[in-house]
Amino acid sequence: MPEPDAVVIDKLVKRFGTFVAVDNVSLRVAKGEIFGFLGPNGAGKSTTIRILCGLLGPTSGQATVSGFDVATQPELVKRSIGYMSQKFSLYGDLTVEENLDFFSGIYGVPKERREERKSFALRMANLEERRGELTGQLPGGWKQRLALGCAILHEPPILFLDEPTSGVDPIARRSFWDLIYDLSAGGQTIFVTTHYMDEAEYCHRVALMYKGKVIALDTPRAFKQRLGAKSMEEVFINEIERQEAATA
Amino acid sequence: MWERILVIIRKEFRQTLREKRMRVFLIVPPIMQLMLFGFAVNLDLVNSPIAFMDLDQSVESRELLSHFQGSQQFNVKYMPDSDAAVQKLLDHGDAQAVIKVLPGFAREIHKGHTAHVQVLVDGANSNTASILTGYCSQVIQAYGQRLRTGVAPLSAVAVPRVWFNPDLLSRNFFVPGVIMNIITMMTLMLTAMAIVREREIGTMEQLMVTPIRPIELMLGKTLPFVCIGAVQMTLVTTVALLVFHIPFQGRVLTLVFATLIYLMTTLGSGLFLSTVSQTQQQALMSSFFFFTPAFMLSGFSFPIRNMPEPVQWLTLINPMRYFIEILRGIFLKGLGVAELAPQLSALFVIGCMVLFGSARRFHKRLD
């Protein structure tokens, strides 16, 4: 029996008034996959992720995460996911360690596992030396790594990362992606949105989202071969131009 | 469940108490406010500047003057000799009242007639004016009584005896209200801001994707302010007793119990405000929007029974109205839980409703 998919989205629609933010999106993400969501700002990537995390209710259509329906079982969904938003969302006035302890408690990590998970997160984020510093004073890239550390304390099978590297320098971004690879190798499914084209190359599969629709979905290699493009950036621009021409 | 609540409480305390500025903010302003308001909210007239205009220049008129000079309520500051001067004193507010003894004052007395003294009062503040008029009449009457010695005394005399606040100090009446003002403002705003701040900096979204239950988040966010409110209450009450010598007839335990019940309503309202505000500014504005009318209609200074009837009904849902009655009851009358049961139950019901209402509005969804 094949393993069930980590994320299944079926004809998902989200409207805000008359604006259609997510327009009939369907896709599946396999376990352990790094799935990239690529698209310009306002394409509906964050809205989709928020629906999958149970933060927003879908207008119509269905989505399951780890086998749980996001509309009817949001609390069960929340137990099996880690989430990191584009906005830095840790407590700047708590130290690195206090933030980790806080989220450990909130996620209900078993007491005997806490120390171990904390040192894992500290090591992963390379923050062992700065554990006593106030989080607000860390440089951007470090903050993002700590945010990722907080999101994986409870070892969630699925991780949603919403533009995790926005505003972070290229080297810090690179080291952040190394972390994502490690997590994926450990069996975690990673659903990540980005608008950095180089980052799309790191994903196993990429969906291009534009004006609420998924206009193309494939592996980065297949994309490039099919279009004869050298980089994902070219692929991206090509696809969007094609889409524009088709709707014009 | 309690585990998660404790985690939040610990976090709130760390965040609140980490900064020195915040620690100072929790202690100094309440005490400063109490000192300022405590000295300011005072309707008692002591040493009111008045003028004495003597157009009779007789032994009797000077005797009346010495009666005024001997009174603690008055300070005879001016002795004008023309109507123009009187006008000027009243216009500038230099004198709050002018006692005018007309020519022939002594002659009337000697003839055994009623002699008249004119009292001109600055009525801009009607309250002060009526109190002042009362004091003036008292002094003049006392003088009249002395003239009448030997004559048969009046047949029936009322001898008033004042209970609960025997010295009739308005401060004893007002300071409990000031205490309520401070506690309400602090707990209401701190709760409203604490939750909206999380929304503003984005941590609320992060919390909403965790398995935390709304009730856990609510309790975790409000319980720290119960502690802070209780500490401030202790602090402010202590200062009120030590500095203003407010009588404390009741029991400390009653006060603690009543305060905890009252905090349910202020924290509940703070929570509610946080569910309708997106930014800290909005939370601040709506706190004031809620606080000011509630305070004005609490009976702190304007008696509720003087309000139009619909407004009186409105005050029935005003938690401050009950708490001020409770505080005055405990401080001045020494009332216990049994006597205060109606007010306490009202507060309890309001508190439960507000908390329940905000819990209903408190979702883990963004839309």
Coordinates of C-alpha atoms in Angstrom, one line a residue:
Chain A
M1 CA 0.0 0.0 0.0
P2 CA 1.5 3.4 -1.0
E3 CA 2.0 5.9 1.7
P4 CA -0.8 8.5 1.9
D5 CA 0.2 12.0 0.7
A6 CA 1.2 14.5 3.3
V7 CA -0.9 17.3 1.7
V8 CA -3.9 16.9 -0.6
I9 CA -5.6 19.9 -2.0
D10 CA -8.7 19.5 -4.1
K11 CA -10.4 22.3 -6.0
L12 CA -9.6 24.8 -3.2
V13 CA -11.1 28.3 -3.5
K14 CA -10.7 31.2 -1.2
R15 CA -12.5 34.5 -1.9
F16 CA -12.2 37.7 0.1
G17 CA -15.3 39.6 -1.0
T18 CA -15.2 39.6 -4.8
F19 CA -11.4 39.0 -4.9
V20 CA -10.4 35.5 -5.6
A21 CA -7.2 34.8 -3.8
V22 CA -7.0 31.1 -4.4
D23 CA -8.7 29.9 -7.6
N24 CA -9.5 26.3 -7.9
V25 CA -6.2 24.8 -6.8
S26 CA -5.6 21.1 -6.7
L27 CA -2.3 19.3 -5.9
R28 CA -0.7 16.6 -3.8
V29 CA 2.5 16.7 -1.9
A30 CA 4.2 13.4 -1.1
K31 CA 5.8 12.5 2.3
G32 CA 9.3 13.7 2.7
E33 CA 9.1 16.0 -0.3
I34 CA 10.3 19.6 -0.5
F35 CA 7.5 21.2 -2.3
G36 CA 8.1 24.8 -3.6
F37 CA 5.4 27.3 -4.1
L38 CA 6.6 30.0 -6.5
G39 CA 5.0 33.1 -7.6
P40 CA 4.9 36.9 -7.5
N41 CA 3.7 38.8 -4.5
G42 CA -0.1 38.6 -4.2
A43 CA -0.3 35.3 -6.2
G44 CA -2.1 33.6 -3.3
K45 CA 0.8 31.6 -1.9
S46 CA 0.5 32.8 1.6
T47 CA -3.3 32.4 1.6
T48 CA -3.0 28.8 0.5
I49 CA -0.5 28.1 3.3
R50 CA -2.7 29.8 5.8
I51 CA -5.7 27.7 4.7
L52 CA -3.5 24.5 5.1
C53 CA -2.5 25.6 8.6
G54 CA -6.1 26.1 9.6
L55 CA -5.7 29.9 10.0
L56 CA -8.2 30.7 7.2
G57 CA -11.3 28.7 6.2
P58 CA -11.6 27.7 2.6
T59 CA -14.6 29.2 0.6
S60 CA -15.0 25.9 -1.2
G61 CA -13.0 22.8 -2.1
Q62 CA -11.1 20.6 0.3
A63 CA -7.7 20.2 1.7
T64 CA -6.2 17.6 4.0
V65 CA -2.9 17.8 5.9
S66 CA -1.5 14.6 7.4
G67 CA -4.9 13.1 6.6
F68 CA -6.9 15.7 8.6
D69 CA -9.4 18.0 6.9
V70 CA -8.2 21.6 7.4
A71 CA -11.8 23.0 7.6
T72 CA -13.3 20.5 10.0
Q73 CA -10.3 19.3 12.0
P74 CA -8.1 22.3 12.3
E75 CA -6.9 21.4 15.8
L76 CA -5.7 17.9 14.6
V77 CA -3.9 19.6 11.7
K78 CA -2.2 22.0 14.1
R79 CA -0.7 19.1 16.1
S80 CA 1.0 17.7 13.1
I81 CA 2.5 20.9 11.5
G82 CA 5.2 23.4 12.1
Y83 CA 4.6 26.9 10.7
M84 CA 7.0 29.7 10.1
S85 CA 5.6 32.9 8.5
Q86 CA 7.3 35.5 6.4
K87 CA 7.0 38.0 9.3
F88 CA 9.5 37.3 12.1
S89 CA 7.2 36.0 14.8
L90 CA 9.2 35.2 17.9
Y91 CA 9.3 37.3 21.0
G92 CA 12.1 39.8 20.6
D93 CA 12.1 40.6 24.3
L94 CA 12.7 37.0 25.3
T95 CA 16.1 35.3 25.0
V96 CA 16.8 32.6 22.5
E97 CA 16.4 29.9 25.1
E98 CA 13.3 31.4 26.6
N99 CA 11.7 31.4 23.2
L100 CA 12.5 27.7 22.7
D101 CA 11.2 26.8 26.2
F102 CA 8.0 28.8 25.5
F103 CA 7.2 27.0 22.3
S104 CA 8.3 23.7 23.7
G105 CA 5.6 24.2 26.4
I106 CA 3.0 25.4 24.0
Y107 CA 3.5 22.5 21.6
G108 CA 3.3 20.1 24.6
V109 CA 6.7 18.5 23.9
P110 CA 7.0 15.8 26.6
K111 CA 9.0 17.0 29.6
E112 CA 11.7 14.3 29.3
R113 CA 12.3 15.3 25.6
R114 CA 12.5 19.0 26.1
E115 CA 16.2 19.4 26.9
E116 CA 17.1 17.1 24.0
R117 CA 14.9 19.0 21.5
K118 CA 16.1 22.3 22.7
S119 CA 19.8 21.4 22.3
F120 CA 18.9 19.9 18.9
A121 CA 17.3 23.2 17.8
L122 CA 20.1 25.3 19.3
R123 CA 22.7 23.2 17.4
M124 CA 20.7 23.2 14.2
A125 CA 20.3 27.0 14.3
N126 CA 23.9 27.3 15.4
L127 CA 22.8 29.4 18.3
E128 CA 24.4 27.5 21.2
E129 CA 26.7 30.4 22.0
R130 CA 24.0 33.0 21.9
R131 CA 21.3 31.1 23.8
G132 CA 21.2 33.8 26.5
E133 CA 20.9 36.8 24.1
L134 CA 17.7 38.7 23.5
T135 CA 16.1 37.4 20.3
G136 CA 15.4 40.9 19.0
Q137 CA 19.1 41.7 18.9
L138 CA 20.0 38.8 16.6
P139 CA 20.9 39.4 13.0
G140 CA 18.1 38.5 10.5
G141 CA 19.4 35.2 9.3
W142 CA 19.9 34.0 12.9
K143 CA 16.4 35.0 13.8
Q144 CA 15.0 32.9 10.8
R145 CA 17.0 29.9 11.9
L146 CA 15.7 30.3 15.4
A147 CA 12.2 30.6 14.1
L148 CA 12.7 27.3 12.2
G149 CA 14.1 25.8 15.4
C150 CA 11.0 26.8 17.3
A151 CA 8.7 25.4 14.6
I152 CA 10.3 21.9 14.6
L153 CA 10.6 21.4 18.4
H154 CA 7.6 19.1 18.4
E155 CA 8.9 17.1 15.4
P156 CA 6.0 17.8 13.2
P157 CA 5.7 15.5 10.1
I158 CA 4.9 18.5 7.9
L159 CA 6.5 21.9 7.9
F160 CA 5.0 25.0 6.3
L161 CA 7.4 27.8 5.6
D162 CA 6.0 31.0 4.2
E163 CA 8.8 33.0 2.6
P164 CA 11.2 31.9 5.3
T165 CA 14.2 33.7 3.8
S166 CA 12.7 37.1 2.8
G167 CA 15.1 39.8 3.8
V168 CA 18.0 37.5 4.6
D169 CA 21.4 37.7 2.9
P170 CA 22.4 35.1 0.3
I171 CA 24.8 33.3 2.6
A172 CA 22.4 33.0 5.4
R173 CA 19.8 31.8 2.9
R174 CA 22.1 29.1 1.7
S175 CA 22.7 27.9 5.2
F176 CA 19.0 28.0 5.9
W177 CA 18.4 25.7 2.9
D178 CA 21.0 23.3 4.1
L179 CA 18.8 23.0 7.2
I180 CA 15.7 22.3 5.1
Y181 CA 17.6 19.5 3.3
D182 CA 18.5 17.9 6.6
L183 CA 14.9 18.0 7.8
S184 CA 13.7 16.5 4.5
A185 CA 16.3 13.8 4.7
G186 CA 14.9 13.0 8.2
G187 CA 11.5 12.3 6.6
Q188 CA 9.8 15.6 7.2
T189 CA 7.6 17.1 4.4
I190 CA 8.4 20.7 3.6
F191 CA 6.0 23.0 2.0
V192 CA 7.8 26.3 1.2
T193 CA 6.8 29.5 -0.6
T194 CA 9.4 31.8 -2.0
H195 CA 9.9 34.4 -4.6
Y196 CA 13.6 33.8 -4.9
M197 CA 14.2 31.9 -8.1
D198 CA 17.4 30.3 -7.0
E199 CA 15.6 28.8 -4.1
A200 CA 13.2 27.1 -6.4
E201 CA 16.1 25.1 -7.8
Y202 CA 16.5 23.4 -4.4
C203 CA 12.9 22.1 -4.3
H204 CA 12.0 18.6 -5.4
R205 CA 8.9 19.9 -7.2
V206 CA 7.7 23.4 -7.8
A207 CA 4.3 24.8 -8.4
L208 CA 4.0 28.2 -10.2
M209 CA 1.2 30.2 -8.8
Y210 CA -0.1 33.3 -10.6
K211 CA -3.2 35.3 -9.8
G212 CA -4.6 32.6 -7.6
K213 CA -4.1 29.7 -10.0
V214 CA -1.4 27.0 -10.2
I215 CA -0.3 27.5 -13.8
A216 CA 2.4 24.9 -13.9
L217 CA 3.8 22.1 -11.7
D218 CA 6.9 20.0 -12.2
T219 CA 10.4 19.3 -11.1
P220 CA 12.8 22.1 -11.7
R221 CA 14.8 19.9 -14.0
A222 CA 11.8 19.0 -16.1
F223 CA 10.7 22.6 -16.3
K224 CA 14.1 23.7 -17.6
Q225 CA 14.3 20.9 -20.1
R226 CA 10.9 21.4 -21.4
L227 CA 11.4 25.1 -21.9
G228 CA 15.0 25.0 -22.8
A229 CA 15.7 27.4 -20.0
K230 CA 18.9 27.8 -18.1
S231 CA 17.4 28.9 -14.8
M232 CA 14.1 28.8 -12.9
E233 CA 14.0 32.5 -13.4
E234 CA 13.7 32.1 -17.1
V235 CA 11.1 29.3 -16.6
F236 CA 9.1 31.6 -14.4
I237 CA 9.1 34.5 -16.7
N238 CA 8.3 32.3 -19.7
E239 CA 5.3 30.7 -18.0
I240 CA 3.8 33.9 -16.8
E241 CA 4.1 35.5 -20.3
R242 CA 2.4 32.4 -21.7
Q243 CA -0.3 32.7 -19.2
E244 CA -0.7 36.4 -19.9
A245 CA -0.9 35.7 -23.7
A246 CA -3.5 33.0 -23.1
T247 CA -5.8 35.1 -21.1
A248 CA -5.4 38.3 -23.1
Chain B
M1 CA -3.9 22.4 30.0
W2 CA -2.5 24.0 33.1
E3 CA 1.0 23.3 31.9
R4 CA 0.4 25.5 28.8
I5 CA -1.2 28.2 30.8
L6 CA 1.8 28.3 33.2
V7 CA 4.1 28.5 30.2
I8 CA 2.2 31.6 29.0
I9 CA 2.1 33.1 32.4
R10 CA 5.8 32.7 32.9
K11 CA 6.4 34.3 29.5
E12 CA 4.1 37.3 30.3
F13 CA 5.9 37.9 33.5
R14 CA 9.3 37.7 31.9
Q15 CA 8.2 40.1 29.2
T16 CA 6.5 42.5 31.5
L17 CA 9.1 42.6 34.2
R18 CA 12.3 42.4 32.1
E19 CA 12.4 46.0 31.3
K20 CA 13.2 48.4 34.1
R21 CA 10.9 51.0 32.5
M22 CA 8.0 48.6 32.7
R23 CA 8.7 47.7 36.3
V24 CA 8.8 51.4 37.2
F25 CA 5.6 51.9 35.2
L26 CA 3.7 49.4 37.2
I27 CA 4.5 50.9 40.5
V28 CA 5.3 54.6 40.3
P29 CA 2.3 56.0 38.2
P30 CA -0.4 54.4 40.4
I31 CA 1.1 55.8 43.5
M32 CA 1.7 59.2 41.9
Q33 CA -1.9 59.2 40.6
L34 CA -3.2 58.4 44.0
M35 CA -1.2 61.2 45.6
L36 CA -2.2 63.7 43.0
F37 CA -5.9 62.8 42.9
G38 CA -6.1 62.2 46.6
F39 CA -5.0 65.7 47.3
A40 CA -6.9 67.1 44.5
V41 CA -10.3 65.5 44.9
N42 CA -11.4 67.5 47.9
L43 CA -14.6 69.5 48.1
D44 CA -14.1 70.6 51.7
L45 CA -13.7 74.3 52.0
V46 CA -10.8 75.3 54.1
N47 CA -9.5 78.8 54.2
S48 CA -11.7 80.1 51.3
P49 CA -10.6 83.6 50.5
I50 CA -13.5 86.0 51.2
A51 CA -13.9 89.7 51.5
F52 CA -15.6 91.6 54.3
M53 CA -17.2 95.0 53.4
D54 CA -18.0 96.9 56.5
L55 CA -20.3 99.9 55.8
D56 CA -21.4 100.2 59.4
Q57 CA -18.1 100.4 61.1
S58 CA -19.6 99.6 64.5
V59 CA -18.6 97.4 67.4
E60 CA -21.2 94.8 66.3
S61 CA -20.0 94.7 62.7
R62 CA -16.4 94.2 63.9
E63 CA -17.6 91.4 66.1
L64 CA -19.2 89.7 63.2
L65 CA -15.9 90.1 61.3
S66 CA -14.0 88.4 64.1
H67 CA -16.5 85.5 63.9
F68 CA -15.5 85.1 60.3
Q69 CA -11.8 85.5 61.1
G70 CA -12.1 82.8 63.7
S71 CA -13.7 80.3 61.4
Q72 CA -11.4 77.7 59.8
Q73 CA -13.4 77.7 56.7
F74 CA -12.7 81.3 55.8
N75 CA -9.8 83.5 55.3
V76 CA -10.8 87.1 55.3
K77 CA -8.4 88.4 52.8
Y78 CA -9.8 91.7 51.6
M79 CA -11.6 94.6 53.2
P80 CA -13.0 96.5 50.2
D81 CA -14.7 99.8 50.7
S82 CA -16.5 100.4 47.4
D83 CA -18.9 98.4 45.3
A84 CA -16.4 98.7 42.4
A85 CA -13.8 97.0 44.5
V86 CA -16.2 94.2 45.4
Q87 CA -17.0 93.7 41.7
K88 CA -13.4 93.4 40.9
L89 CA -12.7 90.9 43.6
L90 CA -15.5 88.6 42.4
D91 CA -14.7 89.1 38.7
H92 CA -11.1 88.0 39.2
G93 CA -12.1 85.2 41.5
D94 CA -9.8 86.6 44.2
A95 CA -12.7 86.3 46.7
Q96 CA -15.2 83.5 46.6
A97 CA -17.7 85.4 48.6
V98 CA -18.2 89.0 49.9
I99 CA -19.9 89.6 53.2
K100 CA -21.5 93.0 53.1
V101 CA -22.6 94.7 56.3
L102 CA -24.9 97.6 55.4
P103 CA -25.1 100.9 57.3
G104 CA -27.4 100.8 60.3
F105 CA -26.5 97.2 61.2
A106 CA -25.8 98.1 64.8
R107 CA -28.8 100.4 65.1
E108 CA -31.2 97.7 64.0
I109 CA -29.8 95.2 66.5
H110 CA -30.1 97.7 69.3
K111 CA -33.7 98.4 68.3
G112 CA -34.3 94.7 68.7
H113 CA -35.1 94.3 64.9
T114 CA -33.7 91.8 62.6
A115 CA -30.4 93.1 61.1
H116 CA -29.5 92.0 57.6
V117 CA -26.1 91.0 56.2
Q118 CA -25.7 90.6 52.5
V119 CA -23.6 87.7 51.2
L120 CA -22.5 87.8 47.6
V121 CA -21.3 84.4 46.4
D122 CA -19.4 83.5 43.2
G123 CA -21.8 80.9 41.8
A124 CA -19.7 79.8 38.9
N125 CA -19.2 76.5 40.6
S126 CA -22.6 75.8 42.0
N127 CA -21.4 73.1 44.3
T128 CA -18.8 75.2 46.1
A129 CA -21.2 78.2 46.1
S130 CA -23.9 76.3 48.0
I131 CA -21.4 74.9 50.5
L132 CA -19.9 78.3 51.0
T133 CA -23.4 79.9 51.5
G134 CA -24.1 77.3 54.1
Y135 CA -20.9 78.0 56.0
C136 CA -21.6 81.8 55.8
S137 CA -25.1 81.3 57.2
Q138 CA -23.7 79.2 60.0
V139 CA -21.3 81.9 61.0
I140 CA -23.9 84.6 60.9
Q141 CA -26.4 82.5 62.8
A142 CA -23.8 81.7 65.5
Y143 CA -23.3 85.4 65.9
G144 CA -27.1 85.9 66.1
Q145 CA -27.4 83.2 68.7
R146 CA -24.9 85.0 70.8
L147 CA -26.8 88.2 70.6
R148 CA -29.9 86.4 71.7
T149 CA -28.4 85.0 74.9
G150 CA -30.9 85.5 77.7
V151 CA -33.8 85.3 75.4
A152 CA -35.7 81.9 75.5
P153 CA -34.0 79.4 73.2
L154 CA -35.8 78.0 70.1
S155 CA -38.2 75.2 70.9
A156 CA -36.9 72.4 68.7
V157 CA -33.3 72.1 67.6
A158 CA -32.0 69.3 65.3
V159 CA -28.7 67.9 66.5
P160 CA -27.2 66.1 63.5
R161 CA -24.9 63.2 64.1
V162 CA -23.0 61.8 61.1
W163 CA -22.3 58.2 60.7
F164 CA -19.5 56.5 58.7
N165 CA -17.6 59.6 57.9
P166 CA -18.1 61.7 61.0
D167 CA -15.8 64.5 60.0
L168 CA -17.6 64.8 56.7
L169 CA -14.3 64.7 54.9
S170 CA -15.0 64.5 51.1
R171 CA -11.6 62.9 50.8
N172 CA -12.8 59.8 52.6
F173 CA -15.5 59.6 50.1
F174 CA -13.4 60.1 47.0
V175 CA -10.2 58.3 47.7
P176 CA -11.8 54.8 47.4
G177 CA -13.0 56.0 44.0
V178 CA -9.5 57.1 43.0
I179 CA -8.3 53.6 44.0
M180 CA -10.9 52.1 41.7
N181 CA -10.0 54.5 38.9
I182 CA -6.3 53.5 39.0
I183 CA -6.9 49.7 39.2
T184 CA -9.4 49.8 36.4
M185 CA -7.3 51.8 34.1
M186 CA -4.2 49.8 34.6
T187 CA -5.7 46.3 34.3
L188 CA -8.0 47.2 31.4
M189 CA -5.3 48.8 29.3
L190 CA -2.6 46.3 30.1
T191 CA -4.8 43.3 29.1
A192 CA -6.1 44.9 25.9
M193 CA -2.6 46.0 24.9
A194 CA -0.9 42.7 25.8
I195 CA -3.1 40.7 23.3
V196 CA -3.1 43.3 20.6
R197 CA 0.6 43.6 20.8
E198 CA 1.0 39.9 19.9
R199 CA -1.3 40.5 17.0
E200 CA 0.8 43.4 15.8
I201 CA 4.2 41.8 16.0
G202 CA 2.9 38.6 14.4
T203 CA 3.3 36.2 17.3
M204 CA -0.4 35.7 17.5
E205 CA -0.4 34.1 14.2
Q206 CA 2.4 31.8 15.3
L207 CA 0.4 30.9 18.5
M208 CA -2.8 30.2 16.4
V209 CA -1.1 27.5 14.5
T210 CA -0.1 25.7 17.6
P211 CA -2.4 23.2 19.4
I212 CA -3.1 25.8 22.1
R213 CA -6.8 26.2 23.0
P214 CA -8.3 29.6 23.1
I215 CA -9.3 29.3 26.7
E216 CA -5.7 28.5 27.6
L217 CA -4.4 31.5 25.8
M218 CA -7.0 33.7 27.4
L219 CA -6.3 32.5 30.9
G220 CA -2.5 32.7 30.3
K221 CA -2.8 36.2 29.1
T222 CA -5.1 37.5 31.9
L223 CA -3.9 35.7 35.0
P224 CA -0.7 37.7 35.2
F225 CA -2.7 40.8 35.2
V226 CA -4.8 39.5 38.1
C227 CA -1.5 39.3 40.0
I228 CA -0.4 42.7 38.9
G229 CA -3.8 44.2 39.7
A230 CA -3.7 42.7 43.1
V231 CA -0.2 44.0 43.9
Q232 CA -1.2 47.4 42.7
M233 CA -4.4 47.3 44.8
T234 CA -2.3 46.5 47.9
L235 CA 0.1 49.2 47.1
V236 CA -2.4 51.9 46.5
T237 CA -4.6 50.9 49.4
T238 CA -1.6 51.0 51.7
V239 CA -0.7 54.5 50.5
A240 CA -4.3 55.6 50.9
L241 CA -4.3 54.5 54.5
L242 CA -0.9 55.9 55.4
V243 CA -1.0 59.2 53.6
F244 CA -4.6 60.1 53.6
H245 CA -5.6 58.4 56.8
I246 CA -8.7 57.0 55.1
P247 CA -10.6 55.0 57.7
F248 CA -10.6 51.2 57.0
Q249 CA -13.5 49.7 58.9
G250 CA -13.9 46.5 57.0
R251 CA -11.8 43.4 56.7
V252 CA -8.9 42.9 54.4
L253 CA -10.2 39.6 53.2
T254 CA -13.4 41.2 52.0
L255 CA -11.4 43.7 50.1
V256 CA -9.3 41.0 48.5
F257 CA -12.3 38.9 47.6
A258 CA -14.2 41.9 46.1
T259 CA -11.1 43.0 44.2
L260 CA -10.7 39.6 42.6
I261 CA -14.3 39.5 41.5
Y262 CA -14.0 43.0 40.1
L263 CA -10.9 42.2 38.2
M264 CA -12.9 39.6 36.3
T265 CA -14.9 42.4 34.7
T266 CA -11.9 44.7 33.9
L267 CA -9.8 41.9 32.5
G268 CA -12.9 40.5 30.6
S269 CA -13.4 44.0 29.1
G270 CA -9.8 44.3 28.2
L271 CA -10.0 40.9 26.5
F272 CA -13.1 42.0 24.7
L273 CA -11.4 45.2 23.5
S274 CA -8.5 43.2 22.2
T275 CA -10.8 41.1 20.1
V276 CA -12.2 44.3 18.4
S277 CA -8.9 46.1 18.0
Q278 CA -6.2 45.4 15.4
T279 CA -3.5 47.8 16.6
Q280 CA -2.4 49.0 20.0
Q281 CA -3.6 52.5 19.2
Q282 CA -7.1 51.2 18.6
A283 CA -6.9 49.2 21.8
L284 CA -5.9 52.4 23.7
M285 CA -8.6 54.5 22.1
S286 CA -11.3 51.9 22.8
S287 CA -10.1 51.6 26.4
F288 CA -10.7 55.3 26.9
F289 CA -14.0 55.1 25.0
F290 CA -15.1 52.4 27.5
F291 CA -13.5 53.8 30.6
T292 CA -14.5 57.5 30.6
P293 CA -18.3 57.0 30.5
A294 CA -18.1 54.1 32.9
F295 CA -16.2 56.2 35.3
M296 CA -18.5 59.2 35.0
L297 CA -21.6 57.0 35.5
S298 CA -20.1 55.1 38.4
G299 CA -21.3 57.5 41.1
F300 CA -17.7 58.5 41.9
S301 CA -18.7 62.1 42.1
F302 CA -22.2 62.5 40.6
P303 CA -24.9 60.7 42.5
I304 CA -26.6 58.0 40.4
R305 CA -30.0 58.9 41.7
N306 CA -29.7 62.4 40.2
M307 CA -29.2 61.0 36.7
P308 CA -32.1 60.6 34.3
E309 CA -33.9 57.3 34.7
P310 CA -32.7 55.7 31.5
V311 CA -29.1 56.5 32.4
Q312 CA -29.7 55.0 35.9
W313 CA -30.7 51.8 34.2
L314 CA -27.6 51.9 32.1
T315 CA -25.5 52.1 35.2
L316 CA -26.8 48.7 36.3
I317 CA -24.4 47.1 33.8
N318 CA -21.5 49.3 34.9
P319 CA -19.1 47.3 37.0
M320 CA -17.5 50.4 38.4
R321 CA -20.8 51.4 39.9
Y322 CA -20.8 48.3 42.1
F323 CA -17.2 48.3 42.9
I324 CA -17.3 51.9 44.2
E325 CA -20.2 51.0 46.4
I326 CA -18.3 48.0 47.6
L327 CA -15.1 50.0 48.3
R328 CA -16.9 52.7 50.2
G329 CA -18.8 50.1 52.1
I330 CA -15.6 48.3 53.1
F331 CA -13.5 51.4 53.9
L332 CA -16.1 53.6 55.5
K333 CA -18.9 51.4 56.8
G334 CA -17.0 48.2 57.6
L335 CA -19.4 46.1 55.5
G336 CA -18.7 42.4 55.0
V337 CA -19.5 40.0 52.2
A338 CA -23.0 39.4 53.5
E339 CA -24.0 43.1 53.3
L340 CA -22.3 43.5 50.0
A341 CA -23.8 40.4 48.4
P342 CA -26.0 42.2 45.9
Q343 CA -23.1 44.2 44.5
L344 CA -20.7 41.3 44.5
S345 CA -23.2 39.0 42.7
A346 CA -23.8 41.8 40.2
L347 CA -20.1 42.0 39.5
F348 CA -19.8 38.3 39.3
V349 CA -22.6 38.0 36.8
I350 CA -21.2 40.9 34.7
G351 CA -17.7 39.4 34.9
C352 CA -18.9 36.0 33.7
M353 CA -20.8 37.5 30.9
V354 CA -17.9 39.6 29.6
L355 CA -15.4 36.8 29.9
F356 CA -17.8 34.4 28.2
G357 CA -18.5 36.9 25.4
S358 CA -14.9 37.6 24.7
A359 CA -14.1 33.9 24.8
R360 CA -16.7 33.5 22.1
R361 CA -15.1 36.2 20.0
F362 CA -11.6 34.8 20.5
H363 CA -11.0 32.5 17.6
K364 CA -7.9 30.8 16.4
R365 CA -8.8 31.9 12.9
L366 CA -7.7 35.0 11.0
D367 CA -10.9 35.4 9.1

